[in-house]
Amino acid sequence: IMIREVAIILLIGLGLLSLPTFVAQEDDDVDVETMDETPPAPTTTRAVDESYEPPTPRGSFYFAETFLSKGIIPAKWIKSSAKKDGEDAELAKYDGLWNVEAALSKSLYNDYGLVLKSAARHHAISAPLDSPFIFSDKPFVMQYEVKFQNEQTCGGAYVKLLSQLKNLDLRQFYDKTQYTIMFGPDRCGEDSKLHFIFQHKNQKTGVYEEKNAKKPSGSISELFKDKKTHLFTLVVYPSQQFEIYVDQVVVNSGSLLEDFTPPINPPEEIEDPDDVKPDGWDERSKIPDPDSVKPDDWDEEALAEIPDEDAVKPDGWLDDELLNIPNPDAKKPDDWDESIDGEYEPAMIDNPKCNEVGCGEWTRPMKSNPAYKGKWFPSMIDNPDYQGTWSPRKIANPNYFEDKDPFRMAPIQAIGLELWSMTNDILFDNFIITDDKFVADQFAADSWEKKTYNEKEGIAGAGSVVDNMIQATDERPWLWLIYAACVIIPVAGIISWLCTKPK
């Protein structure tokens, strides 16, 4: 009878331990077509959600990509065969691998993304827009998702929006390819950035110049290491205003005319490069008083400190004792060889006899010298010849121009990812370019919001039983009570049986 009772207790415990497996289900991995080389198939923890369908834009758009097709590389997304400019031939290759696959953890059913697969390599891939975006009287809205599946240590996940060019060849896309806007996260060490850079055409020289937006408010460092899907949105308005969102929260906003470095418009006046400071120009606001005289009793040779003549050597001072003595408890090591190591000498320690009063040669302590005044300097007075700080005169800037509408940037023809990263498995998904923020918001509601909910729920992975049990408690702390009961009840039953077992 007792054996049957113990068996029942153990079965109850095992049943309780299986609770975490009901928190989530794991679906089989899905094979996805790769490009060039076939990377190892990812071990994917998948949430079975038959209701999820990749988003489709509800409104006007110029580009939308949800990575549904297995053959989208190279049918639409084209890997660059160019080489990075100014580097060693071997290092300059864009040989990083790309793949279309599901996320490594907490992936929704039927959801895939473009994954940067290689660490410490150059990557370049791009796709043409469905139609070019022309900056006219409608806002520019660009949005996409990034998931750093491993903590990013150094590298970017930003997007380059390539300018419309007659000879644009995406097979030759590289770091010097002309772009209109660069937008997205970047990190190296402790320096985390969220780039918004656009190319502005100098109306005097015709040369395009990079303009960098001011830094966003707050820290974005957590998104590089929390392994969650994050949504990046850029909105630029014809009114010259811009907004940057991370996960639908504004982190940066301002004006194209006021919040970029270097500024869009050069200054109207500049310093005359030919102007020279006149000889004898006096920039000293104060000068020594020529009538000031050093007092007769001023002793510049007096020391700052002198011996205290009133000090008396303490009673019991041990003049003949050494401050340090050999350690009487030290022992010569057994393997000490005097022919090699020399004569053994024990380590020195503080003389304990010196602790109470002191020992060694006694000297008078020092005290501040009341006669000390230091080096004498004459007092300072206002300079009657002071002319102020000299600066070159201002002249009209020959390169001045005023662009009141920098929103009218170069048209955008393609979207590209040209990246170096020390971390692999960076997942990109759900790109959209539109002229309506509402369209982008609906696109995010149909995709990113579902992913965020899925990740927040903490679906258990395909790891060990212990891993799954611990992960399940992230959102359900009450499971710890059940785990404790699972251990205590069987152990208590066994102990009780052993204690009452007939001898």
Short mmCIF file of C-alpha atoms in Angstrom, two decimals:
data_model
loop_
_atom_site.label_atom_id
_atom_site.label_comp_id
_atom_site.label_asym_id
_atom_site.label_seq_id
_atom_site.Cartn_x
_atom_site.Cartn_y
_atom_site.Cartn_z
CA ILE A 1 0.00 0.00 0.00
CA MET A 2 2.79 2.43 0.89
CA ILE A 3 4.50 1.86 -2.44
CA ARG A 4 1.28 2.71 -4.26
CA GLU A 5 0.90 5.93 -2.23
CA VAL A 6 4.45 7.02 -3.07
CA ALA A 7 3.81 6.29 -6.77
CA ILE A 8 0.68 8.44 -6.71
CA ILE A 9 2.57 11.32 -5.06
CA LEU A 10 5.34 11.16 -7.68
CA LEU A 11 2.81 11.09 -10.53
CA ILE A 12 1.12 14.20 -9.10
CA GLY A 13 4.49 15.96 -8.93
CA LEU A 14 5.36 15.06 -12.51
CA GLY A 15 1.98 16.30 -13.67
CA LEU A 16 2.53 19.65 -11.98
CA LEU A 17 6.01 19.95 -13.48
CA SER A 18 4.49 19.66 -16.96
CA LEU A 19 2.44 22.85 -16.47
CA PRO A 20 4.99 25.14 -18.23
CA THR A 21 4.59 23.18 -21.44
CA PHE A 22 1.01 24.39 -21.67
CA VAL A 23 2.13 28.04 -21.58
CA ALA A 24 3.17 27.82 -25.24
CA GLN A 25 3.50 25.41 -28.10
CA GLU A 26 6.46 24.85 -30.35
CA ASP A 27 6.05 24.42 -34.08
CA ASP A 28 8.44 22.73 -36.45
CA ASP A 29 11.15 24.76 -38.16
CA VAL A 30 10.43 25.96 -41.68
CA ASP A 31 13.10 25.66 -44.33
CA VAL A 32 13.70 28.92 -46.17
CA GLU A 33 15.64 29.32 -49.40
CA THR A 34 19.09 30.84 -48.96
CA MET A 35 21.45 32.71 -51.26
CA ASP A 36 24.96 31.70 -52.38
CA GLU A 37 25.79 29.57 -49.34
CA THR A 38 23.42 27.62 -47.15
CA PRO A 39 23.86 28.69 -43.51
CA PRO A 40 22.93 26.27 -40.72
CA ALA A 41 19.16 26.07 -40.32
CA PRO A 42 18.11 28.10 -37.27
CA THR A 43 16.54 26.43 -34.27
CA THR A 44 13.32 28.42 -34.05
CA THR A 45 10.92 28.69 -31.15
CA ARG A 46 7.61 29.38 -32.83
CA ALA A 47 4.27 30.53 -31.51
CA VAL A 48 1.49 28.81 -33.39
CA ASP A 49 -0.84 31.64 -34.39
CA GLU A 50 -2.89 30.62 -37.39
CA SER A 51 -4.59 34.04 -37.34
CA TYR A 52 -1.38 35.95 -38.16
CA GLU A 53 -0.99 37.14 -41.71
CA PRO A 54 1.87 39.43 -42.83
CA PRO A 55 0.62 43.01 -43.24
CA THR A 56 -0.48 44.64 -46.47
CA PRO A 57 -0.53 48.44 -46.88
CA ARG A 58 -3.96 50.06 -46.70
CA GLY A 59 -3.31 53.21 -48.68
CA SER A 60 -0.69 54.70 -50.98
CA PHE A 61 2.86 53.37 -50.72
CA TYR A 62 6.07 53.37 -52.73
CA PHE A 63 7.64 50.26 -51.22
CA ALA A 64 6.49 47.47 -48.92
CA GLU A 65 8.34 44.30 -48.01
CA THR A 66 7.27 41.49 -45.64
CA PHE A 67 9.57 38.76 -47.04
CA LEU A 68 6.87 36.27 -47.98
CA SER A 69 8.59 34.76 -51.00
CA LYS A 70 11.39 32.25 -50.57
CA GLY A 71 12.86 33.40 -53.85
CA ILE A 72 12.86 37.10 -53.03
CA ILE A 73 16.68 36.86 -53.04
CA PRO A 74 17.78 37.52 -55.75
CA ALA A 75 14.51 38.12 -57.60
CA LYS A 76 13.87 41.44 -55.83
CA TRP A 77 16.63 41.93 -53.26
CA ILE A 78 19.99 42.03 -54.99
CA LYS A 79 23.22 41.22 -53.23
CA SER A 80 26.08 43.54 -54.17
CA SER A 81 29.13 42.18 -55.92
CA ALA A 82 31.07 45.45 -55.51
CA LYS A 83 33.98 46.10 -53.17
CA LYS A 84 34.20 48.65 -50.40
CA ASP A 85 36.30 51.67 -51.35
CA GLY A 86 39.70 52.31 -49.78
CA GLU A 87 40.30 48.92 -48.09
CA ASP A 88 42.43 45.85 -48.67
CA ALA A 89 41.08 43.78 -51.55
CA GLU A 90 40.21 40.80 -49.35
CA LEU A 91 38.58 42.85 -46.61
CA ALA A 92 36.74 45.05 -49.09
CA LYS A 93 34.49 42.26 -50.34
CA TYR A 94 30.79 42.41 -49.56
CA ASP A 95 30.80 38.71 -48.73
CA GLY A 96 28.45 38.70 -45.75
CA LEU A 97 25.57 36.25 -46.07
CA TRP A 98 21.87 37.10 -46.12
CA ASN A 99 18.95 34.73 -45.60
CA VAL A 100 15.16 34.86 -45.41
CA GLU A 101 14.08 32.96 -42.30
CA ALA A 102 12.03 33.02 -39.13
CA ALA A 103 13.28 34.58 -35.91
CA LEU A 104 15.36 32.33 -33.66
CA SER A 105 12.91 32.72 -30.78
CA LYS A 106 9.27 33.72 -30.24
CA SER A 107 8.49 33.77 -33.94
CA LEU A 108 4.93 34.10 -35.18
CA TYR A 109 3.59 31.47 -37.53
CA ASN A 110 4.24 32.32 -41.19
CA ASP A 111 6.48 35.30 -40.26
CA TYR A 112 9.90 35.66 -41.89
CA GLY A 113 12.47 38.39 -42.23
CA LEU A 114 15.73 39.29 -43.93
CA VAL A 115 18.58 38.16 -41.67
CA LEU A 116 22.20 39.36 -41.69
CA LYS A 117 23.95 36.04 -41.04
CA SER A 118 27.69 36.80 -40.84
CA ALA A 119 29.72 38.48 -38.12
CA ALA A 120 32.75 40.68 -38.91
CA ARG A 121 31.98 40.94 -42.62
CA HIS A 122 30.77 43.62 -45.01
CA HIS A 123 27.17 43.21 -46.15
CA ALA A 124 25.33 44.99 -48.97
CA ILE A 125 21.91 44.22 -50.38
CA SER A 126 19.26 46.44 -51.98
CA ALA A 127 15.91 46.49 -53.73
CA PRO A 128 14.22 48.96 -56.10
CA LEU A 129 11.17 50.92 -54.98
CA ASP A 130 7.87 50.11 -56.68
CA SER A 131 7.87 53.75 -57.77
CA PRO A 132 10.34 56.56 -56.99
CA PHE A 133 9.50 58.86 -54.10
CA ILE A 134 9.49 62.50 -55.23
CA PHE A 135 9.72 65.10 -52.49
CA SER A 136 6.94 67.56 -53.34
CA ASP A 137 3.87 68.35 -51.24
CA LYS A 138 3.38 65.11 -49.26
CA PRO A 139 5.23 63.80 -46.19
CA PHE A 140 7.94 61.19 -46.48
CA VAL A 141 7.38 58.23 -44.15
CA MET A 142 9.83 55.36 -43.81
CA GLN A 143 9.36 52.51 -41.30
CA TYR A 144 10.91 49.11 -40.60
CA GLU A 145 11.56 46.56 -37.85
CA VAL A 146 14.87 45.37 -36.42
CA LYS A 147 15.49 42.52 -34.01
CA PHE A 148 19.01 42.09 -32.60
CA GLN A 149 18.80 38.38 -31.84
CA ASN A 150 22.23 38.58 -30.23
CA GLU A 151 23.47 41.60 -28.30
CA GLN A 152 24.98 44.10 -30.71
CA THR A 153 28.52 45.07 -29.69
CA CYS A 154 29.63 47.02 -32.74
CA GLY A 155 27.78 47.59 -35.98
CA GLY A 156 24.78 49.18 -37.60
CA ALA A 157 21.25 48.27 -38.64
CA TYR A 158 20.47 51.45 -40.56
CA VAL A 159 18.92 51.84 -43.99
CA LYS A 160 20.19 53.83 -46.96
CA LEU A 161 17.56 55.27 -49.29
CA LEU A 162 19.37 55.49 -52.61
CA SER A 163 19.02 58.51 -54.87
CA GLN A 164 17.45 58.26 -58.31
CA LEU A 165 20.28 58.01 -60.84
CA LYS A 166 20.29 57.19 -64.54
CA ASN A 167 23.10 54.67 -64.13
CA LEU A 168 22.13 53.16 -60.75
CA ASP A 169 23.20 49.49 -60.75
CA LEU A 170 22.21 47.72 -57.53
CA ARG A 171 24.72 44.96 -58.25
CA GLN A 172 27.41 47.62 -57.68
CA PHE A 173 25.87 49.09 -54.53
CA TYR A 174 28.69 50.05 -52.12
CA ASP A 175 29.62 52.58 -49.42
CA LYS A 176 30.04 55.48 -51.89
CA THR A 177 26.74 54.97 -53.74
CA GLN A 178 24.79 58.22 -53.55
CA TYR A 179 21.94 58.14 -51.05
CA THR A 180 19.29 60.69 -50.11
CA ILE A 181 18.59 59.61 -46.52
CA MET A 182 20.34 57.30 -44.06
CA PHE A 183 18.22 56.27 -41.09
CA GLY A 184 18.42 53.74 -38.26
CA PRO A 185 20.30 52.45 -35.20
CA ASP A 186 24.05 52.05 -34.84
CA ARG A 187 26.23 51.04 -31.92
CA CYS A 188 29.89 50.51 -31.09
CA GLY A 189 30.90 49.90 -27.49
CA GLU A 190 29.01 52.29 -25.25
CA ASP A 191 28.24 54.72 -28.08
CA SER A 192 24.66 54.15 -29.27
CA LYS A 193 23.22 56.27 -32.07
CA LEU A 194 20.01 56.66 -34.03
CA HIS A 195 21.04 58.19 -37.34
CA PHE A 196 19.03 60.57 -39.46
CA ILE A 197 21.34 61.92 -42.13
CA PHE A 198 20.28 63.45 -45.41
CA GLN A 199 22.25 64.69 -48.39
CA HIS A 200 21.68 68.36 -49.18
CA LYS A 201 22.80 69.94 -52.44
CA ASN A 202 24.92 73.06 -52.02
CA GLN A 203 23.30 75.63 -54.29
CA LYS A 204 26.63 77.34 -54.96
CA THR A 205 28.88 74.36 -55.67
CA GLY A 206 26.33 71.71 -56.65
CA VAL A 207 28.04 69.27 -54.27
CA TYR A 208 25.94 67.11 -51.96
CA GLU A 209 26.78 67.50 -48.26
CA GLU A 210 25.78 65.30 -45.31
CA LYS A 211 23.54 66.92 -42.70
CA ASN A 212 23.22 65.15 -39.33
CA ALA A 213 20.19 65.48 -37.09
CA LYS A 214 20.64 66.40 -33.43
CA LYS A 215 20.85 63.52 -30.96
CA PRO A 216 17.60 61.93 -29.79
CA SER A 217 16.38 62.42 -26.24
CA GLY A 218 17.02 59.61 -23.78
CA SER A 219 19.06 56.43 -24.15
CA ILE A 220 18.47 53.78 -26.80
CA SER A 221 21.18 51.37 -25.62
CA GLU A 222 18.71 48.78 -24.31
CA LEU A 223 17.26 47.99 -27.74
CA PHE A 224 20.64 46.62 -28.87
CA LYS A 225 20.62 43.90 -26.19
CA ASP A 226 17.04 43.05 -25.18
CA LYS A 227 16.53 40.68 -28.17
CA LYS A 228 13.11 42.14 -28.94
CA THR A 229 11.63 43.46 -32.17
CA HIS A 230 11.82 47.25 -32.39
CA LEU A 231 10.04 49.58 -34.77
CA PHE A 232 11.84 52.58 -36.31
CA THR A 233 9.84 55.31 -38.04
CA LEU A 234 10.99 58.50 -39.76
CA VAL A 235 8.53 61.18 -40.87
CA VAL A 236 9.67 64.28 -42.79
CA TYR A 237 7.07 66.94 -43.60
CA PRO A 238 6.96 69.52 -46.42
CA SER A 239 6.81 72.13 -43.62
CA GLN A 240 10.50 71.28 -42.94
CA GLN A 241 9.67 69.47 -39.69
CA PHE A 242 10.72 65.91 -38.88
CA GLU A 243 9.83 63.27 -36.30
CA ILE A 244 11.62 60.07 -35.31
CA TYR A 245 9.78 57.29 -33.50
CA VAL A 246 11.06 54.19 -31.73
CA ASP A 247 8.30 51.71 -30.96
CA GLN A 248 5.68 54.38 -31.77
CA VAL A 249 7.16 56.86 -29.25
CA VAL A 250 8.71 60.14 -30.45
CA VAL A 251 12.41 60.24 -29.48
CA ASN A 252 13.51 63.13 -31.70
CA SER A 253 11.84 65.98 -33.59
CA GLY A 254 12.73 69.36 -34.94
CA SER A 255 13.36 71.41 -38.07
CA LEU A 256 15.47 70.66 -41.11
CA LEU A 257 16.48 74.33 -41.07
CA GLU A 258 17.50 74.54 -37.41
CA ASP A 259 18.41 71.15 -35.95
CA PHE A 260 21.10 69.77 -38.27
CA THR A 261 24.88 69.93 -38.27
CA PRO A 262 26.37 71.51 -40.27
CA PRO A 263 23.45 73.90 -40.86
CA ILE A 264 21.58 73.83 -44.16
CA ASN A 265 22.33 77.46 -45.00
CA PRO A 266 25.81 78.98 -44.58
CA PRO A 267 26.18 82.30 -42.67
CA GLU A 268 25.62 85.54 -44.55
CA GLU A 269 28.91 86.96 -43.24
CA ILE A 270 32.25 85.37 -42.52
CA GLU A 271 35.52 86.59 -41.01
CA ASP A 272 37.84 88.23 -43.49
CA PRO A 273 40.70 85.72 -44.00
CA ASP A 274 42.99 88.59 -45.08
CA ASP A 275 42.43 90.73 -42.01
CA VAL A 276 45.43 90.84 -39.62
CA LYS A 277 45.62 92.03 -36.01
CA PRO A 278 47.44 95.41 -35.91
CA ASP A 279 50.81 95.63 -34.22
CA GLY A 280 50.51 96.89 -30.68
CA TRP A 281 46.88 95.84 -30.23
CA ASP A 282 46.51 95.55 -26.44
CA GLU A 283 44.17 92.73 -25.30
CA ARG A 284 45.18 92.93 -21.61
CA SER A 285 42.24 94.04 -19.46
CA LYS A 286 44.45 94.28 -16.31
CA ILE A 287 48.09 95.28 -15.91
CA PRO A 288 50.52 95.43 -12.92
CA ASP A 289 50.35 98.75 -11.03
CA PRO A 290 53.59 100.57 -11.94
CA ASP A 291 53.40 102.50 -8.63
CA SER A 292 53.17 99.36 -6.48
CA VAL A 293 56.29 98.77 -4.30
CA LYS A 294 57.29 95.67 -2.36
CA PRO A 295 57.24 96.30 1.44
CA ASP A 296 60.64 96.40 3.16
CA ASP A 297 59.75 93.53 5.51
CA TRP A 298 58.62 91.23 2.75
CA ASP A 299 60.88 88.14 2.91
CA GLU A 300 60.58 86.07 -0.24
CA GLU A 301 63.14 83.57 1.09
CA ALA A 302 61.09 82.56 4.13
CA LEU A 303 60.02 78.90 4.12
CA ALA A 304 56.36 77.90 4.19
CA GLU A 305 57.04 75.46 7.08
CA ILE A 306 59.62 75.44 9.87
CA PRO A 307 60.51 72.98 12.70
CA ASP A 308 58.38 73.39 15.83
CA GLU A 309 60.87 74.51 18.46
CA ASP A 310 58.37 73.93 21.26
CA ALA A 311 57.99 70.24 20.45
CA VAL A 312 59.49 67.75 22.96
CA LYS A 313 60.49 64.15 22.29
CA PRO A 314 57.86 61.86 23.91
CA ASP A 315 58.82 59.86 26.99
CA GLY A 316 59.66 56.27 26.13
CA TRP A 317 60.82 57.02 22.60
CA LEU A 318 63.11 54.16 21.52
CA ASP A 319 65.95 55.81 19.63
CA ASP A 320 67.93 52.64 19.07
CA GLU A 321 65.09 50.48 17.79
CA LEU A 322 64.66 49.83 14.07
CA LEU A 323 61.39 50.69 12.38
CA ASN A 324 61.36 47.32 10.52
CA ILE A 325 62.68 43.95 11.68
CA PRO A 326 62.92 40.48 10.10
CA ASN A 327 59.77 38.39 10.60
CA PRO A 328 60.62 36.00 13.47
CA ASP A 329 57.95 33.53 12.27
CA ALA A 330 59.29 33.29 8.74
CA LYS A 331 60.69 29.92 7.71
CA LYS A 332 63.01 29.12 4.86
CA PRO A 333 61.15 27.09 2.19
CA ASP A 334 62.14 23.43 1.93
CA ASP A 335 63.14 23.82 -1.71
CA TRP A 336 65.35 26.87 -1.07
CA ASP A 337 68.75 26.34 -2.74
CA GLU A 338 71.32 28.89 -1.52
CA SER A 339 73.60 28.07 -4.45
CA ILE A 340 70.84 29.26 -6.78
CA ASP A 341 68.59 31.47 -4.68
CA GLY A 342 71.29 33.05 -2.52
CA GLU A 343 71.30 33.45 1.23
CA TYR A 344 67.79 33.22 2.67
CA GLU A 345 66.51 36.43 4.27
CA PRO A 346 63.13 36.51 6.03
CA ALA A 347 60.61 39.17 5.01
CA MET A 348 60.64 42.44 6.97
CA ILE A 349 57.71 43.50 9.18
CA ASP A 350 56.88 46.59 11.26
CA ASN A 351 58.67 46.58 14.61
CA PRO A 352 55.91 45.97 17.22
CA LYS A 353 57.96 47.90 19.83
CA CYS A 354 57.39 51.09 17.83
CA ASN A 355 53.60 50.89 18.06
CA GLU A 356 53.14 52.46 21.51
CA VAL A 357 55.33 55.60 21.34
CA GLY A 358 57.77 55.46 18.46
CA CYS A 359 61.32 54.54 17.63
CA GLY A 360 64.26 55.49 15.45
CA GLU A 361 65.79 58.94 15.18
CA TRP A 362 63.38 61.57 16.56
CA THR A 363 62.95 64.84 14.63
CA ARG A 364 60.86 67.88 15.44
CA PRO A 365 57.55 68.09 13.59
CA MET A 366 57.02 70.94 11.12
CA LYS A 367 54.60 73.84 11.55
CA SER A 368 53.42 76.75 9.37
CA ASN A 369 55.88 79.66 9.28
CA PRO A 370 54.10 82.86 10.46
CA ALA A 371 56.71 84.94 8.57
CA TYR A 372 56.04 83.23 5.24
CA LYS A 373 54.53 85.51 2.56
CA GLY A 374 55.71 83.90 -0.68
CA LYS A 375 56.80 85.66 -3.83
CA TRP A 376 55.74 89.32 -4.02
CA PHE A 377 53.72 90.58 -7.00
CA PRO A 378 52.53 94.10 -7.68
CA SER A 379 48.77 94.68 -7.49
CA MET A 380 46.75 94.73 -10.74
CA ILE A 381 44.88 97.73 -12.10
CA ASP A 382 42.64 98.39 -15.12
CA ASN A 383 44.63 98.79 -18.31
CA PRO A 384 44.00 102.30 -19.68
CA ASP A 385 45.15 101.11 -23.14
CA TYR A 386 42.88 98.03 -23.23
CA GLN A 387 41.35 97.59 -26.71
CA GLY A 388 39.42 94.34 -26.17
CA THR A 389 39.85 90.94 -27.80
CA TRP A 390 40.72 91.35 -31.45
CA SER A 391 38.73 89.48 -34.11
CA PRO A 392 38.85 89.78 -37.91
CA ARG A 393 36.30 92.07 -39.52
CA LYS A 394 33.22 90.55 -41.12
CA ILE A 395 32.72 90.44 -44.88
CA ALA A 396 29.92 89.13 -47.06
CA ASN A 397 30.13 85.34 -47.49
CA PRO A 398 30.80 84.69 -51.21
CA ASN A 399 29.36 81.15 -50.76
CA TYR A 400 26.15 82.27 -49.07
CA PHE A 401 22.80 80.96 -50.25
CA GLU A 402 19.44 80.47 -48.61
CA ASP A 403 17.47 77.29 -49.18
CA LYS A 404 14.08 77.71 -47.52
CA ASP A 405 12.85 74.30 -48.68
CA PRO A 406 15.48 71.60 -47.94
CA PHE A 407 12.62 69.06 -47.81
CA ARG A 408 12.86 68.87 -51.59
CA MET A 409 15.64 66.31 -51.53
CA ALA A 410 16.88 64.12 -54.36
CA PRO A 411 14.20 61.57 -55.39
CA ILE A 412 14.58 58.06 -53.93
CA GLN A 413 14.86 55.10 -56.29
CA ALA A 414 15.91 52.16 -54.09
CA ILE A 415 16.39 50.95 -50.53
CA GLY A 416 19.64 49.38 -49.35
CA LEU A 417 21.42 47.88 -46.37
CA GLU A 418 25.18 48.48 -46.47
CA LEU A 419 26.49 47.30 -43.11
CA TRP A 420 29.39 46.03 -41.07
CA SER A 421 28.54 44.17 -37.88
CA MET A 422 30.43 42.22 -35.24
CA THR A 423 27.14 40.48 -34.38
CA ASN A 424 25.24 38.08 -36.62
CA ASP A 425 21.55 37.16 -36.93
CA ILE A 426 20.19 40.72 -37.15
CA LEU A 427 16.62 40.40 -38.46
CA PHE A 428 14.99 43.09 -40.63
CA ASP A 429 11.32 43.00 -41.50
CA ASN A 430 8.24 44.89 -42.69
CA PHE A 431 9.78 47.78 -44.59
CA ILE A 432 7.33 50.40 -45.83
CA ILE A 433 7.76 53.76 -47.55
CA THR A 434 4.61 55.86 -47.85
CA ASP A 435 3.40 59.46 -47.77
CA ASP A 436 0.86 58.85 -45.00
CA LYS A 437 1.75 58.20 -41.36
CA PHE A 438 -1.65 56.55 -40.86
CA VAL A 439 -0.75 53.89 -43.46
CA ALA A 440 2.50 53.15 -41.61
CA ASP A 441 0.64 52.97 -38.27
CA GLN A 442 -1.82 50.41 -39.64
CA PHE A 443 1.08 48.44 -41.13
CA ALA A 444 2.69 48.35 -37.66
CA ALA A 445 -0.59 47.38 -35.99
CA ASP A 446 -0.87 44.35 -38.27
CA SER A 447 2.72 43.23 -37.66
CA TRP A 448 4.92 44.85 -35.01
CA GLU A 449 2.18 45.10 -32.37
CA LYS A 450 1.46 41.38 -32.69
CA LYS A 451 5.15 40.55 -32.39
CA THR A 452 5.50 42.78 -29.36
CA TYR A 453 2.55 41.09 -27.66
CA ASN A 454 4.00 37.69 -28.51
CA GLU A 455 7.43 38.59 -27.09
CA LYS A 456 5.91 40.17 -23.99
CA GLU A 457 3.97 36.99 -23.28
CA GLY A 458 7.27 35.14 -22.87
CA ILE A 459 6.40 31.97 -24.79
CA ALA A 460 8.49 29.08 -23.54
CA GLY A 461 11.32 27.99 -25.78
CA ALA A 462 12.58 24.69 -27.03
CA GLY A 463 15.31 24.48 -24.42
CA SER A 464 15.61 22.18 -21.43
CA VAL A 465 12.76 21.49 -19.02
CA VAL A 466 14.47 23.63 -16.38
CA ASP A 467 14.95 26.51 -18.85
CA ASN A 468 11.29 26.37 -19.83
CA MET A 469 10.18 26.31 -16.19
CA ILE A 470 12.28 29.36 -15.31
CA GLN A 471 11.25 31.27 -18.46
CA ALA A 472 7.57 30.60 -17.71
CA THR A 473 7.89 32.36 -14.35
CA ASP A 474 8.91 35.67 -16.00
CA GLU A 475 5.26 36.58 -16.55
CA ARG A 476 3.75 34.08 -14.06
CA PRO A 477 5.58 34.39 -10.73
CA TRP A 478 2.90 32.27 -9.04
CA LEU A 479 4.42 29.21 -10.76
CA TRP A 480 7.18 29.28 -8.13
CA LEU A 481 4.57 28.21 -5.54
CA ILE A 482 3.61 25.23 -7.69
CA TYR A 483 7.27 24.33 -8.26
CA ALA A 484 7.90 24.43 -4.52
CA ALA A 485 4.87 22.21 -3.90
CA CYS A 486 6.08 19.80 -6.58
CA VAL A 487 9.29 19.32 -4.63
CA ILE A 488 8.00 19.50 -1.05
CA ILE A 489 5.02 17.11 -1.41
CA PRO A 490 6.96 14.14 -2.94
CA VAL A 491 9.94 14.64 -0.62
CA ALA A 492 7.69 14.87 2.46
CA GLY A 493 5.79 11.72 1.38
CA ILE A 494 8.98 9.72 0.89
CA ILE A 495 10.37 10.84 4.27
CA SER A 496 7.07 9.93 5.95
CA TRP A 497 7.08 6.50 4.32
CA LEU A 498 10.69 5.85 5.32
CA CYS A 499 9.96 6.89 8.92
CA THR A 500 6.89 4.63 9.24
CA LYS A 501 8.28 1.66 7.31
CA PRO A 502 8.23 -1.51 9.47
CA LYS A 503 11.68 -2.64 10.54
#
